[in-house]
PDB file of C-alpha atoms in Angstrom:
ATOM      1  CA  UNK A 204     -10.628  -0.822 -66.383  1.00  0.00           C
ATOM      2  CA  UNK A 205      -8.908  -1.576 -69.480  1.00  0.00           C
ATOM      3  CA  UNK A 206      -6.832  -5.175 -69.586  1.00  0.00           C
ATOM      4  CA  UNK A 207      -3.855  -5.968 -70.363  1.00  0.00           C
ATOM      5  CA  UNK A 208      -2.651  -5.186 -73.613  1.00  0.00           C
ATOM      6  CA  UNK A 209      -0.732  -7.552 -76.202  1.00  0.00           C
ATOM      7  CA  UNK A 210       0.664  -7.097 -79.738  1.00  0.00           C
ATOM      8  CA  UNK A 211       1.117  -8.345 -82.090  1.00  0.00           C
ATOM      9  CA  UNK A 212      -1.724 -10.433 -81.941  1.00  0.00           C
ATOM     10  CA  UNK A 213      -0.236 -12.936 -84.600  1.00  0.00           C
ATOM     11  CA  UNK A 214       3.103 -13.291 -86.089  1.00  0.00           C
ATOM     12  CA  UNK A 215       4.979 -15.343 -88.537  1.00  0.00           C
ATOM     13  CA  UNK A 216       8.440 -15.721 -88.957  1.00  0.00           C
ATOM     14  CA  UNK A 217      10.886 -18.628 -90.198  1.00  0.00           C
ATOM     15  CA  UNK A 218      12.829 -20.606 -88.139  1.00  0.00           C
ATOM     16  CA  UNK A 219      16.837 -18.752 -86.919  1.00  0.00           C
ATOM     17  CA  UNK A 220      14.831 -15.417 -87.322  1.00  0.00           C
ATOM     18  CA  UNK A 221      14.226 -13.203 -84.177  1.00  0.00           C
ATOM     19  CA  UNK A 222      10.801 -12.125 -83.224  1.00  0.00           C
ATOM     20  CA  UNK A 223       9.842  -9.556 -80.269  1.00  0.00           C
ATOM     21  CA  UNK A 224       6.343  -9.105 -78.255  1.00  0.00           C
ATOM     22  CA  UNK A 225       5.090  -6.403 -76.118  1.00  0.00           C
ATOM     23  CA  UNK A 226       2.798  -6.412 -73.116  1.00  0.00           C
ATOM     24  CA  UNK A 227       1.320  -3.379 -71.385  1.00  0.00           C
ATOM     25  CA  UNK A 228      -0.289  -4.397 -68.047  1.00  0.00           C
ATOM     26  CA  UNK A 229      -3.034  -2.611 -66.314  1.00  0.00           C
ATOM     27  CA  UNK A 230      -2.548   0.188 -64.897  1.00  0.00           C
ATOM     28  CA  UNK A 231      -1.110   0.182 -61.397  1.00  0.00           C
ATOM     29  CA  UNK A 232      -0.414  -3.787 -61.691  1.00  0.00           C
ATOM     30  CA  UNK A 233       3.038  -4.208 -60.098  1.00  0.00           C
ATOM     31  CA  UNK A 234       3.425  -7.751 -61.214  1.00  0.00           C
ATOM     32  CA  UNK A 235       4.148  -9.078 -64.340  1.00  0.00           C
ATOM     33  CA  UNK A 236       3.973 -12.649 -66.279  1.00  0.00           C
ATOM     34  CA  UNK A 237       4.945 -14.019 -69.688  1.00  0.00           C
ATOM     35  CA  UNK A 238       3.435 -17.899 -70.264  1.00  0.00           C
ATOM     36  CA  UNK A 239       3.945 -20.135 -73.413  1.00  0.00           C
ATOM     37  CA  UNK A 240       1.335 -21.803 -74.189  1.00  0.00           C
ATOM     38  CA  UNK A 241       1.764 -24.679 -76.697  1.00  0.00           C
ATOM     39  CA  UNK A 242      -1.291 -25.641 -78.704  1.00  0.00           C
ATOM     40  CA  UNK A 243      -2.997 -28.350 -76.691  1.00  0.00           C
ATOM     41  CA  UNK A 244      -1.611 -27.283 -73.420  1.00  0.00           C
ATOM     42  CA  UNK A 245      -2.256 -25.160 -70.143  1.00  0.00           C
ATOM     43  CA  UNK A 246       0.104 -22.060 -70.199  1.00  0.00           C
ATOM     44  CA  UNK A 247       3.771 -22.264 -68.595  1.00  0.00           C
ATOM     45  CA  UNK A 248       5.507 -20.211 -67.289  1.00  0.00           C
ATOM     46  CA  UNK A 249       8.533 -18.320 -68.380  1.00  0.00           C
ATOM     47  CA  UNK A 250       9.252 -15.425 -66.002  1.00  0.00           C
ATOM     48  CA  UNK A 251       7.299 -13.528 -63.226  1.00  0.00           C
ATOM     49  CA  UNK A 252       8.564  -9.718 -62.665  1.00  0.00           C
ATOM     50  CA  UNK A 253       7.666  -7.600 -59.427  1.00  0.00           C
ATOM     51  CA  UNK A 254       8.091  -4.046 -60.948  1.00  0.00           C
ATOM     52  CA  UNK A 255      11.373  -4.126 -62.993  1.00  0.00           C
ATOM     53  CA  UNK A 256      13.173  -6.751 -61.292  1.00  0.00           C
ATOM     54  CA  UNK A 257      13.084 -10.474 -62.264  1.00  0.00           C
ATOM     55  CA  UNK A 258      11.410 -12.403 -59.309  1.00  0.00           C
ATOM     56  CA  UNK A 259      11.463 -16.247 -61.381  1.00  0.00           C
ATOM     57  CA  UNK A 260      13.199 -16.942 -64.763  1.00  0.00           C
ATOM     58  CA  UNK A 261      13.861 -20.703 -63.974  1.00  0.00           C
ATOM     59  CA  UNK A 262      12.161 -22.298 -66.899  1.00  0.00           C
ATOM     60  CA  UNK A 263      13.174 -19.086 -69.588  1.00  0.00           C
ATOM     61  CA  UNK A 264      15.633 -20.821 -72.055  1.00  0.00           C
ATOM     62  CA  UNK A 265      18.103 -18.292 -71.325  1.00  0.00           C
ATOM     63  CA  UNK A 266      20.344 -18.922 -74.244  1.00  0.00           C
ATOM     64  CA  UNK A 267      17.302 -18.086 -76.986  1.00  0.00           C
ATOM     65  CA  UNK A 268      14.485 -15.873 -74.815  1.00  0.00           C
ATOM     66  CA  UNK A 269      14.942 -12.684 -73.035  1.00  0.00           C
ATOM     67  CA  UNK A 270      12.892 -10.345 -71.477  1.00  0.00           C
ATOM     68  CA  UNK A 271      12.978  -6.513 -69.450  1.00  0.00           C
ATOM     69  CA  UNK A 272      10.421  -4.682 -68.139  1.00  0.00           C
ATOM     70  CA  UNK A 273      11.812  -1.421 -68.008  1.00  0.00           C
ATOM     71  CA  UNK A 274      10.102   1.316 -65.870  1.00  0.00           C
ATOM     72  CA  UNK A 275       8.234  -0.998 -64.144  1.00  0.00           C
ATOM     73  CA  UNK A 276       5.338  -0.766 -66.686  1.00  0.00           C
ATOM     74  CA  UNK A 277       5.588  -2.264 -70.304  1.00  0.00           C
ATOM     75  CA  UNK A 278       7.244  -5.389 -71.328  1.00  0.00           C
ATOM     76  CA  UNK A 279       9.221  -7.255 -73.935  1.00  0.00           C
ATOM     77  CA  UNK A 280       9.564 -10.595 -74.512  1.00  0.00           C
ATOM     78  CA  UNK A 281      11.915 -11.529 -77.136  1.00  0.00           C
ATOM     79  CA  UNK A 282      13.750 -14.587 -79.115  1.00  0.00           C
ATOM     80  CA  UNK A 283      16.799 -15.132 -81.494  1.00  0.00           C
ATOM     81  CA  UNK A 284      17.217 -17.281 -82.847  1.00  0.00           C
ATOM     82  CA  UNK A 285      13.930 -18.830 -83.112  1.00  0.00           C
ATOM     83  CA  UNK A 286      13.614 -22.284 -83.341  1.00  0.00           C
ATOM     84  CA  UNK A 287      10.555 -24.419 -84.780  1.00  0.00           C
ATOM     85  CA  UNK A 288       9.484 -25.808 -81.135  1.00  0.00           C
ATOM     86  CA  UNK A 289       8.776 -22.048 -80.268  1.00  0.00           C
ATOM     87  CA  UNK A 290       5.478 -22.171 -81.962  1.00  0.00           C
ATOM     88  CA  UNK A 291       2.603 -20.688 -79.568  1.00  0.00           C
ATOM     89  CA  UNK A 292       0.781 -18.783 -77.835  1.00  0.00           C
ATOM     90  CA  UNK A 293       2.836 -15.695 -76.096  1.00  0.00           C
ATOM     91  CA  UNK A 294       0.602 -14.797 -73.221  1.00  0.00           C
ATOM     92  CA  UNK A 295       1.168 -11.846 -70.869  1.00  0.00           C
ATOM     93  CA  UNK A 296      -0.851 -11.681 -67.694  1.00  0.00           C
ATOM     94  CA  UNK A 297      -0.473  -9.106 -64.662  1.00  0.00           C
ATOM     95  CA  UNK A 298      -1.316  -8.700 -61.058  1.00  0.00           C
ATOM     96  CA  UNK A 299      -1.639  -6.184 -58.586  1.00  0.00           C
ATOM     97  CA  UNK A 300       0.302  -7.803 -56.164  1.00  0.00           C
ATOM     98  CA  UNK A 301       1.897 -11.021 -56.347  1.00  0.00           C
ATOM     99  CA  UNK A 302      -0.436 -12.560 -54.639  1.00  0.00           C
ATOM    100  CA  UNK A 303      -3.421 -11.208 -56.342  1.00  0.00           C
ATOM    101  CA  UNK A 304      -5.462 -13.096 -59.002  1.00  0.00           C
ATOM    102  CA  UNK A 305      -3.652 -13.168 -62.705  1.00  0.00           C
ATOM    103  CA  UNK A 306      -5.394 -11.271 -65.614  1.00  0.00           C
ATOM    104  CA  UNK A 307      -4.155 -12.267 -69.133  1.00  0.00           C
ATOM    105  CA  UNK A 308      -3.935 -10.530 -72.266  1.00  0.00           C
ATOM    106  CA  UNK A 309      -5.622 -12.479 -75.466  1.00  0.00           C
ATOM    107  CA  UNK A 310      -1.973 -13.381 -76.381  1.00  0.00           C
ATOM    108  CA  UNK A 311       0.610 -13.564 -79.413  1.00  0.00           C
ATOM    109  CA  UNK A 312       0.198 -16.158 -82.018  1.00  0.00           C
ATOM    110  CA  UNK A 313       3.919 -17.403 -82.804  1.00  0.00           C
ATOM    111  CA  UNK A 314       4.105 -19.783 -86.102  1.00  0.00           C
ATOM    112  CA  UNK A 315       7.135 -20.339 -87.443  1.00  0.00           C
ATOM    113  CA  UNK A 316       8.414 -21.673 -90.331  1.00  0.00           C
TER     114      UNK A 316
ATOM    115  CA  UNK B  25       6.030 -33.305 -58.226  1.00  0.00           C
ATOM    116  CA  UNK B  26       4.769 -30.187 -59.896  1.00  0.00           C
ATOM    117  CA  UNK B  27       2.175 -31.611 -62.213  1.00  0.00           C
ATOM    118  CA  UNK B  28      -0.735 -31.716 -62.391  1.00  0.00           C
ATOM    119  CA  UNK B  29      -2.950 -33.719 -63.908  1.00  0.00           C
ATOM    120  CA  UNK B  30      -6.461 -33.232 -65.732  1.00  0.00           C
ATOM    121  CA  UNK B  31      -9.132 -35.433 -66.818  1.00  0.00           C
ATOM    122  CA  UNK B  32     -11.013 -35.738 -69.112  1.00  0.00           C
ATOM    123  CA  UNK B  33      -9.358 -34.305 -72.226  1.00  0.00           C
ATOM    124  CA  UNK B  34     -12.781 -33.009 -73.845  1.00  0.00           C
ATOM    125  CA  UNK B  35     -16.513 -33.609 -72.720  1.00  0.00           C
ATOM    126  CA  UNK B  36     -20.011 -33.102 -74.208  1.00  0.00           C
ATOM    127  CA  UNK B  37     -22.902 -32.513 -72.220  1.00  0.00           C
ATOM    128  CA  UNK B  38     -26.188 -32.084 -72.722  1.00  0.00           C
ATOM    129  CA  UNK B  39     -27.729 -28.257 -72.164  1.00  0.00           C
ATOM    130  CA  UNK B  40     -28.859 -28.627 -68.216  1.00  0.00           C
ATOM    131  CA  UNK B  41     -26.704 -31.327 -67.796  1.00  0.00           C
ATOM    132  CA  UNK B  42     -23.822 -31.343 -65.092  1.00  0.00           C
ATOM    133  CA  UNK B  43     -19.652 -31.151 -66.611  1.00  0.00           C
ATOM    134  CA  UNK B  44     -17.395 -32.559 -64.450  1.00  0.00           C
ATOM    135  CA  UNK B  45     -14.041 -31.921 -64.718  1.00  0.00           C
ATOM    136  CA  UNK B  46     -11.450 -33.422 -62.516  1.00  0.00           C
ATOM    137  CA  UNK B  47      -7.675 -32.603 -61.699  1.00  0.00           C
ATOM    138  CA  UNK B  48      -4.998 -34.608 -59.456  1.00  0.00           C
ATOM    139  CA  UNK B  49      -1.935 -33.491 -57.504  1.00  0.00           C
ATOM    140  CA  UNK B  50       1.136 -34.651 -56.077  1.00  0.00           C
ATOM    141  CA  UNK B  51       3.018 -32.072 -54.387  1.00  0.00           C
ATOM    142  CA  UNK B  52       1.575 -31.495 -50.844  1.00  0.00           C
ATOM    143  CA  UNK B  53       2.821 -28.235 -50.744  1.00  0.00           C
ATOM    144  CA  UNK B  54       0.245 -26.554 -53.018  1.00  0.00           C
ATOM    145  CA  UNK B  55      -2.046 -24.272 -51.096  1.00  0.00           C
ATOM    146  CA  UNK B  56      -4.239 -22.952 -53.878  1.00  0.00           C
ATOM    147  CA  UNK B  57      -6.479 -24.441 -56.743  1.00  0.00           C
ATOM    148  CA  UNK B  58      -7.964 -22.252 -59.425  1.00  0.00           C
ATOM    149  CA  UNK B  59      -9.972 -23.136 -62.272  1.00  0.00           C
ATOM    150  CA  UNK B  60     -10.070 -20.885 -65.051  1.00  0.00           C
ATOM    151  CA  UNK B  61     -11.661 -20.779 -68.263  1.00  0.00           C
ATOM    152  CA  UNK B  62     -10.595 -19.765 -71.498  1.00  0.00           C
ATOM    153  CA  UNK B  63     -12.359 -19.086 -74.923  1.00  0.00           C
ATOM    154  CA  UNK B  64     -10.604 -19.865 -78.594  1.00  0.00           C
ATOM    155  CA  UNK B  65      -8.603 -16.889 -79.258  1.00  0.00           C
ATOM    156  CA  UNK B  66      -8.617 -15.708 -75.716  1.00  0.00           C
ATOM    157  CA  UNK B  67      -6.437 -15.356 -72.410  1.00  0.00           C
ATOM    158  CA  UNK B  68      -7.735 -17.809 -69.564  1.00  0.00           C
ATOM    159  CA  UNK B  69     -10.148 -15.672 -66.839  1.00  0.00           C
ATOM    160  CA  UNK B  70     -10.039 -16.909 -63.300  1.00  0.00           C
ATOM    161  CA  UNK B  71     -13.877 -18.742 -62.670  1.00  0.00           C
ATOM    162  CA  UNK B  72     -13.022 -19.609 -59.090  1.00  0.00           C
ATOM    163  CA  UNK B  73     -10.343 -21.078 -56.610  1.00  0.00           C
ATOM    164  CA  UNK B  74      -9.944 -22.905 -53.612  1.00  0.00           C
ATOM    165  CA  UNK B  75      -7.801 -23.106 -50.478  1.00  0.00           C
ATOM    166  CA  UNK B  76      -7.107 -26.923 -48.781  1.00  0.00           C
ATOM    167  CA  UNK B  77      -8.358 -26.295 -45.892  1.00  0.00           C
ATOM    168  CA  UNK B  78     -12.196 -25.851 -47.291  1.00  0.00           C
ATOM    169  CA  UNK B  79     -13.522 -28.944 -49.000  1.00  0.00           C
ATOM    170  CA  UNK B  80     -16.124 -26.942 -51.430  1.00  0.00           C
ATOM    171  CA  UNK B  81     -16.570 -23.845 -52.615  1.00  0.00           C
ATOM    172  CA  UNK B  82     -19.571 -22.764 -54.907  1.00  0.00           C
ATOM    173  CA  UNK B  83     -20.122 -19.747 -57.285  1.00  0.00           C
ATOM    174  CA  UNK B  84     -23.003 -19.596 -59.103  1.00  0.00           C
ATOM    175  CA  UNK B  85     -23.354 -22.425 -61.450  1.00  0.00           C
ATOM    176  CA  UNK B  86     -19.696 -23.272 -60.572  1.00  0.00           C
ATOM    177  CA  UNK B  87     -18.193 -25.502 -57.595  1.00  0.00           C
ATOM    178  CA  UNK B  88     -14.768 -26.987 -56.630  1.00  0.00           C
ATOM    179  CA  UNK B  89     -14.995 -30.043 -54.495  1.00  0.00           C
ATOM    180  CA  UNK B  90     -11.421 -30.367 -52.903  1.00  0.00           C
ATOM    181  CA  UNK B  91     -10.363 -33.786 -51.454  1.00  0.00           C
ATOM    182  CA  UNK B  92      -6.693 -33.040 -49.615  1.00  0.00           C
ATOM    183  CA  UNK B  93      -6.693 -36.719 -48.444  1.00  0.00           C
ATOM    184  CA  UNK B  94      -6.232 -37.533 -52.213  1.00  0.00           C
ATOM    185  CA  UNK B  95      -5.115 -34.639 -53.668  1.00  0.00           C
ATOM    186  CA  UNK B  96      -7.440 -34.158 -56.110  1.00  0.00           C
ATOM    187  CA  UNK B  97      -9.622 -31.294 -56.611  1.00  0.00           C
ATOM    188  CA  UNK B  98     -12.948 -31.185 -59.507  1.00  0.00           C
ATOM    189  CA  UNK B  99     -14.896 -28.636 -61.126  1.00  0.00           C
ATOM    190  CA  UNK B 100     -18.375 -28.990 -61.407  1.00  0.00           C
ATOM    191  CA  UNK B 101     -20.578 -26.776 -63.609  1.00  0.00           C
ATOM    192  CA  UNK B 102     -24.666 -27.506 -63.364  1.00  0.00           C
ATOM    193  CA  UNK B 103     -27.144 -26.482 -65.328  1.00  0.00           C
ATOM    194  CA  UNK B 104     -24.331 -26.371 -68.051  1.00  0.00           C
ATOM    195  CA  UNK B 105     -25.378 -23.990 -71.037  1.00  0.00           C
ATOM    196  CA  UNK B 106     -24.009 -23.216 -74.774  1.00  0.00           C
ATOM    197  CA  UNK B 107     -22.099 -20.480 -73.555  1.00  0.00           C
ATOM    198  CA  UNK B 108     -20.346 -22.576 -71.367  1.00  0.00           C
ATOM    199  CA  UNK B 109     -18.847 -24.176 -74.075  1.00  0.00           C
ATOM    200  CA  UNK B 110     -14.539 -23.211 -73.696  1.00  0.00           C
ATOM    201  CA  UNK B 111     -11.688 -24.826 -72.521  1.00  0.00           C
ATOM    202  CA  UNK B 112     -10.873 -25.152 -68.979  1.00  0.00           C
ATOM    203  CA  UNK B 113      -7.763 -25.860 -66.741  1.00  0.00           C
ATOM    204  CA  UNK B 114      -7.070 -26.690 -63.332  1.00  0.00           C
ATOM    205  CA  UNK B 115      -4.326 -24.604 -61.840  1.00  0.00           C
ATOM    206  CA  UNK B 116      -2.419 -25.155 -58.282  1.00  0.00           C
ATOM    207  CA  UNK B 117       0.184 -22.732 -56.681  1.00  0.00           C
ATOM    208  CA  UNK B 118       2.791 -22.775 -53.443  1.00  0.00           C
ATOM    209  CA  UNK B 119       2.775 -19.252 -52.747  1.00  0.00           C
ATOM    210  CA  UNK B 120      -1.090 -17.640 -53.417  1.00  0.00           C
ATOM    211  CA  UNK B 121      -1.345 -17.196 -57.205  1.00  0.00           C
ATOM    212  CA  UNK B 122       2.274 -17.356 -58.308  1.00  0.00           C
ATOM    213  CA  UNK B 123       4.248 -19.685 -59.560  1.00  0.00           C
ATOM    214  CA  UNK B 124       0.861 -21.263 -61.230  1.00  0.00           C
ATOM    215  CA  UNK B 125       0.995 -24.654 -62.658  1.00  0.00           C
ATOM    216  CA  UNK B 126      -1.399 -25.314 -65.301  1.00  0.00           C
ATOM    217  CA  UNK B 127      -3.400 -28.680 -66.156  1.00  0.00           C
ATOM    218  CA  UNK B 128      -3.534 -29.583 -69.603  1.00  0.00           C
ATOM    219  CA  UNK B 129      -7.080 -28.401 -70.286  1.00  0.00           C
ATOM    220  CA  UNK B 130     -10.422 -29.788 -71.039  1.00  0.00           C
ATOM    221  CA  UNK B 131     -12.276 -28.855 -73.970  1.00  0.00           C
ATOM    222  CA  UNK B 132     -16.194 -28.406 -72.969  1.00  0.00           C
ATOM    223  CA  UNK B 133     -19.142 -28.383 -75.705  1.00  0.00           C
ATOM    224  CA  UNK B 134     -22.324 -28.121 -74.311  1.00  0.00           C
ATOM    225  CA  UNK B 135     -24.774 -29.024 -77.280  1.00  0.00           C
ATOM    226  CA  UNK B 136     -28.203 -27.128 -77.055  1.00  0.00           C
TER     227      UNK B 136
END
């Protein structure tokens, strides 16, 4: 079974740019997460989807980050403007059903400058 | 109410010795404790979780010991080897694996 799939794997951008990440999930995984994890900290997260609708978006700063998962498969996490406190560690992690065990992706390395 | 917190911060132990990791909670309504374990570079990958209403659960090498009466919860791996040697963090949920709140991690070196 393959895992879930992340790119890019690194990226590096300066500060007011925009930057976009893309997560495919397993295969038949109806649930979908994106987690920042900031370097010396346990992942939080940012938004949970159950096929293409949003299930939790509470702690997605809404004015800078968005996200869709259209088709219920592939998602896209994005930010504009990006601000130096966004440096991390983009991790995407899906489930079969929402309350199945997680499985992450190896992440997105966000520096910016 | 929806940390939770993880101790020690990093740990060496001996190859064959016991790590002991330990993690405290406050908010009574968490009904499930993983642990999971994550390599530099890496996603984390669930090692093994716990409901409160069992006070141990072992897995190989691995064992939570839960203590609901002081909401804490600990992780200990024996015979700890090299390979062992990652970052781990504590985990508790309200609803089964979602809506995860993470620890802040130890980082585990297990010199040979």
């Amino acid at each position: 079974e393959a895992g879930v799939a992340q790119s890019p794997r690194y990226k590096i951008i300066e500060k007011r740019q925009s930057v976009a990440f893309w997560c495919n999930p397993i295969s038949g995984h109806a649930t979908l997460y994106w987690y920042q994890q900031i370097l010396g900290q346990g992942p939080k997260l940012l938004i949970q989807f159950q096929n293409n609708g949003v299930v939790d978006d509470s702690q997605l700063p809404k004015d800078r980050f968005s996200a869709e998962r259209l088709k219920g498969v592939d998602s896209t996490l994005k930010i504009q403007p990006a601000k130096l406190e966004d440096s991390a560690v983009y991790l995407c992690a899906s489930s079969y059903r929402a309350s199945q065990p997680q499985h992450f992706g190896d992440g997105t390395r966000l520096s910016i400058l | 109410q929806q940390q939770v917190k993880q101790s020690p911060q990093s740990l060496i132990v001996q190859k064959g010795g016991i790590s002991i990791i330990n993690c405290a909670y406050e908010n009574t309504a968490f009904d499930y404790f993983p642990w999971y374990q994550q390599f530099p570079g890496k996603g984390p990958a669930l090692l093994i979780a716990i409901r409160p209403d069992v006070s141990e659960k072992k897995e190989g090498r691995f064992t939570i010991s839960f203590n609901k009466s002081a909401k804490q919860f600990s992780l200990h791996i024996m015979d700890s080897q090299p390979g062992d040697s990652a970052t781990y963090f504590c985990a508790a949920s309200v609803v089964g694996f979602q809506k995860l709140v993470f620890g802040t991690g130890t980082r585990l070196l297990v010199s040979p």
